Short mmCIF file of C-alpha atoms in Angstrom, two decimals:
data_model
loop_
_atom_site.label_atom_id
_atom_site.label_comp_id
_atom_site.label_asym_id
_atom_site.label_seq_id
_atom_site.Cartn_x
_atom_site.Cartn_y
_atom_site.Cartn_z
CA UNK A 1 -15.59 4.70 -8.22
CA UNK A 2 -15.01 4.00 -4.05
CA UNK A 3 -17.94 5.10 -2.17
CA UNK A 4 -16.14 7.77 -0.42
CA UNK A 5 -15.35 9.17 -3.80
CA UNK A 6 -18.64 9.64 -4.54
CA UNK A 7 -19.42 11.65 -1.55
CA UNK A 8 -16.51 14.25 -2.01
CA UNK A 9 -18.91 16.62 -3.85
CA UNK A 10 -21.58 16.45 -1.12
CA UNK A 11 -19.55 16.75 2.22
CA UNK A 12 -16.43 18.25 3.10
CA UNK A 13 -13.61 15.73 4.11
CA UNK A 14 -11.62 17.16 7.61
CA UNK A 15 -8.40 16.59 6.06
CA UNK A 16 -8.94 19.61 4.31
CA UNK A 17 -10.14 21.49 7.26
CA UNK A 18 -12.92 23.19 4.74
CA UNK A 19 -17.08 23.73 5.99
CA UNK A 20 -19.54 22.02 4.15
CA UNK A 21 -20.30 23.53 0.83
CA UNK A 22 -17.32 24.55 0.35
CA UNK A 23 -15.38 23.40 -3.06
CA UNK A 24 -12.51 20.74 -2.50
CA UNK A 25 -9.00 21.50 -3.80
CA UNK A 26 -5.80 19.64 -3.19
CA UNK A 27 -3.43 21.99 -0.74
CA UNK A 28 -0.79 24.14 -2.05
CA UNK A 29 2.52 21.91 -3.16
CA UNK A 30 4.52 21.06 -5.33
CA UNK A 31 3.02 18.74 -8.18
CA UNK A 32 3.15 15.06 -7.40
CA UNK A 33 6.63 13.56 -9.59
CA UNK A 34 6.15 11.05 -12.49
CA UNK A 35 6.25 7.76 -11.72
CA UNK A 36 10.05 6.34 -12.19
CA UNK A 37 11.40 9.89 -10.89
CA UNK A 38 13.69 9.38 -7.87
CA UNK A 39 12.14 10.01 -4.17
CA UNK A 40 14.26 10.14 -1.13
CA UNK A 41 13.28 7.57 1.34
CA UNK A 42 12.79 10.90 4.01
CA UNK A 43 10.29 12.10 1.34
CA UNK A 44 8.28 8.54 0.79
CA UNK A 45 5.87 7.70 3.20
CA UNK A 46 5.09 4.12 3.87
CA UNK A 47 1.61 2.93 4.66
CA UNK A 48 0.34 -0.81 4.79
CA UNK A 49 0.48 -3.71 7.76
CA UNK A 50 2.54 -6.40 8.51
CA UNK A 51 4.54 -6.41 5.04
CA UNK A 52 5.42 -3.03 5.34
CA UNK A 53 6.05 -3.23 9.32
CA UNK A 54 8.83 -5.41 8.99
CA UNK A 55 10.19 -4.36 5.78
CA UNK A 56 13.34 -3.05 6.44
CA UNK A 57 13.07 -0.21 3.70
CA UNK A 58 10.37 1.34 5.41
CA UNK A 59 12.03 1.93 8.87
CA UNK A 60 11.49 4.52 10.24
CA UNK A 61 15.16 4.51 12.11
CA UNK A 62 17.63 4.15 9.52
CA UNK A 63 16.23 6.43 7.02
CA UNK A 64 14.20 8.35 8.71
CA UNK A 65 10.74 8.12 6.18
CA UNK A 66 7.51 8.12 7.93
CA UNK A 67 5.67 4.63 7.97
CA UNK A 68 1.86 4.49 8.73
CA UNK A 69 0.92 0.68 9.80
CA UNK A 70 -2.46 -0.77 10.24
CA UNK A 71 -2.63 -2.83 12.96
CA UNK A 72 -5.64 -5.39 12.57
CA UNK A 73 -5.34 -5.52 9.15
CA UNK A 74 -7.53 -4.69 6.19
CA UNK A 75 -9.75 -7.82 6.28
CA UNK A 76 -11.51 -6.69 9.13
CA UNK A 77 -11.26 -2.87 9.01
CA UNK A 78 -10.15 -1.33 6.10
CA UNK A 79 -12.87 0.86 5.59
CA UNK A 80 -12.09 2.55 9.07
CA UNK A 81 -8.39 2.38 7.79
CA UNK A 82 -9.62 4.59 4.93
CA UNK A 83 -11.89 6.90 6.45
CA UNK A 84 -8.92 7.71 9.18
CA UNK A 85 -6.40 7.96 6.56
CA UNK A 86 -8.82 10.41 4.20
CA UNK A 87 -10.83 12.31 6.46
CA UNK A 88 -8.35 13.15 9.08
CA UNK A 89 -9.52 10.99 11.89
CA UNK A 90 -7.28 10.05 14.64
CA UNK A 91 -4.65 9.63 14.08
CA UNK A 92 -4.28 12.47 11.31
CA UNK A 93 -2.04 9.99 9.32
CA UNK A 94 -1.96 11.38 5.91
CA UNK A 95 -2.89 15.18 7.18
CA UNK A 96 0.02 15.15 9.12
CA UNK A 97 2.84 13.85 6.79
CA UNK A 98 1.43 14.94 3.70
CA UNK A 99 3.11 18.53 3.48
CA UNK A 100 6.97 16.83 4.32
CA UNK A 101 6.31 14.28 1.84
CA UNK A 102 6.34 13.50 -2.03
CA UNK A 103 5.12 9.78 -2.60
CA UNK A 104 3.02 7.74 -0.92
CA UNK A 105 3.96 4.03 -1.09
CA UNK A 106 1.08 1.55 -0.42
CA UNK A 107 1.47 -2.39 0.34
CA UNK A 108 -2.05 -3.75 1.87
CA UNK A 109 -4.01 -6.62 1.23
CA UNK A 110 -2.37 -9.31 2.39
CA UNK A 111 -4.90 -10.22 5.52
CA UNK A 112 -7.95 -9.81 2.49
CA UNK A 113 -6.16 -12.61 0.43
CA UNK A 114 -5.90 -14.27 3.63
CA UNK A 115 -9.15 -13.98 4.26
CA UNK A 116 -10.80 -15.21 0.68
CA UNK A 117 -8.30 -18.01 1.24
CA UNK A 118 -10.37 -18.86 3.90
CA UNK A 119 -13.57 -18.58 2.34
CA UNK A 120 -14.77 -15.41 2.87
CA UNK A 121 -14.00 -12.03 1.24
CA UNK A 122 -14.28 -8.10 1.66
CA UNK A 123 -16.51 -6.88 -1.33
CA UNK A 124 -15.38 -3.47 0.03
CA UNK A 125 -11.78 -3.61 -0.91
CA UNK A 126 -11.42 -2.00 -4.14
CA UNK A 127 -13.51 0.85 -3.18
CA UNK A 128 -11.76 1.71 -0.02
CA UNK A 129 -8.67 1.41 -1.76
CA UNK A 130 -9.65 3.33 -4.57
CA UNK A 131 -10.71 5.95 -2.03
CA UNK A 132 -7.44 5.96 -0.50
CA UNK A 133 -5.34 6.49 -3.42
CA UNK A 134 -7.64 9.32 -5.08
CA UNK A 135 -7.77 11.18 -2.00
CA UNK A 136 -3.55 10.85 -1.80
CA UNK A 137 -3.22 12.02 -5.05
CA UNK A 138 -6.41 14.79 -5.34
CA UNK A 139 -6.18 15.84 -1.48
CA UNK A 140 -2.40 15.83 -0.41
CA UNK A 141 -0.45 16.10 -4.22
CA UNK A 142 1.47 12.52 -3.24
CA UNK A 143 2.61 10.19 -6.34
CA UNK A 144 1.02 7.31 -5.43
CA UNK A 145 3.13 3.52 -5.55
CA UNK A 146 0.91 0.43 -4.98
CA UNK A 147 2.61 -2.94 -3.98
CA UNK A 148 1.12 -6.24 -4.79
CA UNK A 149 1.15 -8.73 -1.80
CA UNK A 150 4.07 -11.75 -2.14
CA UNK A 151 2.64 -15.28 -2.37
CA UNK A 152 1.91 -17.68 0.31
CA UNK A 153 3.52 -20.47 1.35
CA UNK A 154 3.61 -22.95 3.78
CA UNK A 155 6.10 -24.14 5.62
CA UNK A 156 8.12 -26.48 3.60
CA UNK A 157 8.09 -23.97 0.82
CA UNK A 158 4.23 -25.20 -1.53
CA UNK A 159 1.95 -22.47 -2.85
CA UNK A 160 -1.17 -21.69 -1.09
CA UNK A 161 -4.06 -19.78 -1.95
CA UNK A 162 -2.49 -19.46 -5.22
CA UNK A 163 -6.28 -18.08 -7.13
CA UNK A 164 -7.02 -15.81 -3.78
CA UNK A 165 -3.90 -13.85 -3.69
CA UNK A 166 -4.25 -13.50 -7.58
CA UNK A 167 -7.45 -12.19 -7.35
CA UNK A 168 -6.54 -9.81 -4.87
CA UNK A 169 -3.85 -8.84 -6.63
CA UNK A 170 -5.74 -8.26 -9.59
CA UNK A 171 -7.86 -6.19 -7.66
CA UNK A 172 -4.65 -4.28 -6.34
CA UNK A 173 -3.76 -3.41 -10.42
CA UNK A 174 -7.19 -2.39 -11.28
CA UNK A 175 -7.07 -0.04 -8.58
CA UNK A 176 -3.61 1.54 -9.64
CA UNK A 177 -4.80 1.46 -13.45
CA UNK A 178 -7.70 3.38 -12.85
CA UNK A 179 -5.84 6.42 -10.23
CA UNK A 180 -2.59 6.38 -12.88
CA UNK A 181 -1.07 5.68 -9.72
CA UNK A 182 2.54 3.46 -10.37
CA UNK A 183 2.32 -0.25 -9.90
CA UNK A 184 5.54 -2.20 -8.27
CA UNK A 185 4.62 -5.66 -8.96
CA UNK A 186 6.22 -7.88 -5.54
CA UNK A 187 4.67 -10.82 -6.16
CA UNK A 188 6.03 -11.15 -9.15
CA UNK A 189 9.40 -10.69 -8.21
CA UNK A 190 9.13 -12.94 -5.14
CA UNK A 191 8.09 -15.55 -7.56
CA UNK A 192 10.54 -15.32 -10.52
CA UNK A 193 13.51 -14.21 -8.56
CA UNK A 194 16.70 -16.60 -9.43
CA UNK A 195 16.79 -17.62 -5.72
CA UNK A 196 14.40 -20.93 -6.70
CA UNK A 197 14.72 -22.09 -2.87
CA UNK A 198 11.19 -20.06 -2.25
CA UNK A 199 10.99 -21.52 1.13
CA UNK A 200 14.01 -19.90 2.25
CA UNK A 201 12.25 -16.84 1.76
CA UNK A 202 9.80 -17.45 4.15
CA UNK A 203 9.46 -17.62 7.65
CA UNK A 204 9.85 -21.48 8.73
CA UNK A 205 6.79 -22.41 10.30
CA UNK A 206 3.48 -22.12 9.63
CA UNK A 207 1.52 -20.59 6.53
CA UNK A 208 3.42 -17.51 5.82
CA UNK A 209 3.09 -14.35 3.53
CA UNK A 210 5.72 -12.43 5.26
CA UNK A 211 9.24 -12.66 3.05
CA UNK A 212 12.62 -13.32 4.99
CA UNK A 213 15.37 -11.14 4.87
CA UNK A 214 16.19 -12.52 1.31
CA UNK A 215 12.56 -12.20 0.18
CA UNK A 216 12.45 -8.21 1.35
CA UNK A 217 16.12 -8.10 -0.09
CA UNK A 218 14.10 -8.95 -3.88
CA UNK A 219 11.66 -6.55 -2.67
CA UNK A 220 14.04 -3.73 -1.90
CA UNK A 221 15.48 -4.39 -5.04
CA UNK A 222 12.96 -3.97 -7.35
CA UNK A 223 11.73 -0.47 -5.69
CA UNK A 224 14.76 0.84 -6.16
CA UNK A 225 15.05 -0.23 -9.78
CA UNK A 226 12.10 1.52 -10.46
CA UNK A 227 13.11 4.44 -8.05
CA UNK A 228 15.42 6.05 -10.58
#
């Protein structure tokens, strides 16, 4: 259980806009949709970093859904990620968009597999996340989707960090197993996807977990597949 979890019962979260004592109860909306139920894209927010900022699903411009990005990453600050997404901290991310919106689509973790890759790790990660999917789901009634992060390659197209982003990504499923929230499994798709040229994917220089336009064209795919 995330540590924020635990503290629901003792101290009222802001989002909520309750006084301390007071019982917690998710505001009034419409039930969160089963997993595999259609979503409009102006009903789906989008919340992770870099993946999300440049996939071209989750534009804000074209379709007109909300995406929330985190800027430094959740290596370094996911916990304050969390707490502003939960608690209502500036910005009011999930406070705001909540009551406009049905499902909550999360893709994080890249910069942590980056991180373990090299040689360091955030023990914190599965509890923030956890946090951050409960409090969706008990908080704001949103379906929750979680994303696993694509592979890494490097420039001419080898595997990196092959057992980091696995672990991570393991972590990533445990997570969603234990909230019932809805699993889309990227990586997996990135990696078995008939296109074999996985380098093409990918940008061209440099160590790179960010998918081209073909890559987020597999990725697109197999969210709408499951969007049905």
């Amino acid at each position: 259980m995330g540590l924020m979890r635990k503290a629901f019962g003792l101290t009222c979260l802001l989002a909520v806009g309750c006084s301390s004592g007071t019982s917690m109860s998710p505001p009034a909306s419409s039930p969160p949709t089963k997993p595999g139920d259609y979503v409009a894209l102006s009903q789906t927010i989008f919340m992770g970093d870099n993946i999300t900022q440049n996939w071209p699903l989750a534009s804000t411009s074209p379709q007109e859904n909300t995406t929330i990005i985190i800027s430094q990453g959740t290596s370094s600050s996911f916990t304050q990620y969390a707490d502003k997404c939960v608690s209502g901290c500036t910005p009011n991310a999930l406070q705001n968009e909540a009551p406009t919106n049905k499902r909550l689509v999360l893709l994080v973790g890249e910069f942590d597999a980056l991180k373990l890759c090299g040689g360091s790790a955030d023990p914190d990660l599965p509890d923030n996340l956890d946090d951050l999917v409960h409090a969706a789901q008990s908080l704001f009634g949103l379906e929750v989707w979680v994303g696993t992060v694509p592979p890494i390659y490097s420039s001419t197209g080898t595997p990196l960090c092959q057992t980091e982003t696995s672990s991570i990504n393991q972590q990533i499923k445990d997570v969603a197993l234990a909230n019932g929230a809805h699993l889309v499994d990227f990586a997996s798709v990135l990696v078995s996807s008939a296109d074999v040229n996985l380098a093409a994917k990918y940008s061209s220089s440099g160590m790179s977990y960010l998918p081209s336009a073909t890559g987020y064209t597999v990725v697109t795919g197999l969210y709408n597949q499951e969007n049905q």
